[in-house]
Amino acid sequence: MSDIPTIALVGVGGFGRQHLINIERLASQGRVRLAALVTGSGVAPLRGQVDPAVTTMAEAVPVYPTLDDYLAAGDPATVVVISTPIHTHTDLATKALRAGAHVLLEKPPTPGMADFTFLEEVVAQTGRIVQVGFQSFGSHALPRLAGLLASGALGELSGVGAVGTWSRAASYFTRSGWAGKREIDGIPVVDGVVTNPLAHAVATALEVAGATRSGDVAEVVLDQYRANPIDCDDTSAVLVRTAAGIRVSLGLALTAPRQSPPRVIAYGTRGTATLHYVSDALEVRIGGRTTTEQFGRTNLTENLLDHLADPSIGLLCPLAATGAFTTVLEAVHTAPDPRPVAADQVSWTRRDGDTWAVVERVEEYCERVAAEGRTFADLGAPWVTR
Ligand SMILES: NC(=O)c1ccc[n+]([C@@H]2O[C@H](COP(=O)([O-])OP(=O)(O)OC[C@H]3O[C@@H](n4cnc5c(N)ncnc54)[C@H](O)[C@@H]3O)[C@@H](O)[C@H]2O)c1
């Protein structure tokens, strides 16, 4: 018909809506054509799942219940965007790649290292591309921060921290059958704070520390708790040592009294740089003087399309660049169950018809994990149970 690349979106509910809005934006610029939607079997058709703003475009394309049905129709899209539950990623991405499509795969790419290695093999066999949806990897603040570190402006990098203190209601964990699960019927899901909602903090902190490939991580120490009635962690300290000897310390929680913007901090011997990876602001503090710079970001689907049109344009988050993150995920996947937060350290607040777990002083301890490179247990956090 035309040589405009085509896109099929798999998983249109939940975060898939954001992909649909983005695809509409790219379509309005003549960059892509939406070829198909795949909703998942047993899912009611489109209406109600798709934003009214993009319903017209979405309703003009064929809708399939499963990726198999779509691929059986022949002639797959140039790019298949996969925005489905974590435990479906490996299977769906493999099918799309083997059918000849490139893939934009939501994070976390796979629920374990075995699946990750398998998917890397499929990428190599098919010669197709998987770009992973860690959108902070498109932030223009990252090259600026890398430049500051390389120039020595911050002195020597002594460590990287991340603080993510979010607040999630009980309904967040009941919105889907897979939410908060470690596995379903023996299949890994690994949907805890470290590996899903604040996975961006983990992947971005590792990237700032120069660790992207699986071999870039030497050691992972976990200290994980849960206040909500879920299988996975919602309050975690993670300490990573990279192969180059950099310490990465993460204090992450969904149990804070309020939602704060998450941040990644590069600690240098002369100064610090704090990356607000949601808003792309970079705060640099050297010798008591703080400057803040605001950056933009490149959209990852757009970057994949640009790379396909001109391979000299580098991919911002290829599958291989999420190997270090997946090494942390694998440690979480194989770790013992998270321990319950001591009951007298959790308060339950009610607002907006929902219930919210708040762990005592969790913001303070997440800050300290990042700054001091110690776990909650080492810091003597009041909720630590043995
Ligand atoms: N990059 C980000 O900032 C970001 C934010 C939120 C979620 N996510 C990721 O997006 C993915 C989806 O998360 P969510 O919160 O939207 O989940 P969700 O459960 O709310 O929605 C998933 C959607 O996929 C559909 N689906 C399920 N199985 C399917 C299948 N086999 N084929 C086609 N469709 C299927 C469901 O019907 C549903 O509409 C996850 O990997 C999640 O981590 C990324």
mmCIF file of C-alpha atoms in Angstrom, residues 17 29 31 101 104 200-201 214 229 321 330:
data_model
loop_
_atom_site.group_PDB
_atom_site.id
_atom_site.type_symbol
_atom_site.label_atom_id
_atom_site.label_comp_id
_atom_site.label_asym_id
_atom_site.label_seq_id
_atom_site.Cartn_x
_atom_site.Cartn_y
_atom_site.Cartn_z
ATOM 1 C CA ARG A 17 -3.717 3.224 26.224
ATOM 2 C CA GLN A 29 2.642 12.968 11.589
ATOM 3 C CA ARG A 31 5.232 8.319 10.564
ATOM 4 C CA ALA A 101 8.243 -8.117 13.173
ATOM 5 C CA LEU A 104 8.695 -2.671 21.393
ATOM 6 C CA HIS A 200 12.713 2.440 36.007
ATOM 7 C CA ALA A 201 14.636 3.581 39.103
ATOM 8 C CA SER A 214 24.089 -8.843 32.513
ATOM 9 C CA PRO A 229 -1.432 -8.632 51.395
ATOM 10 C CA ALA A 321 20.956 -3.077 27.557
ATOM 11 C CA GLU A 330 16.574 -12.696 38.691
#
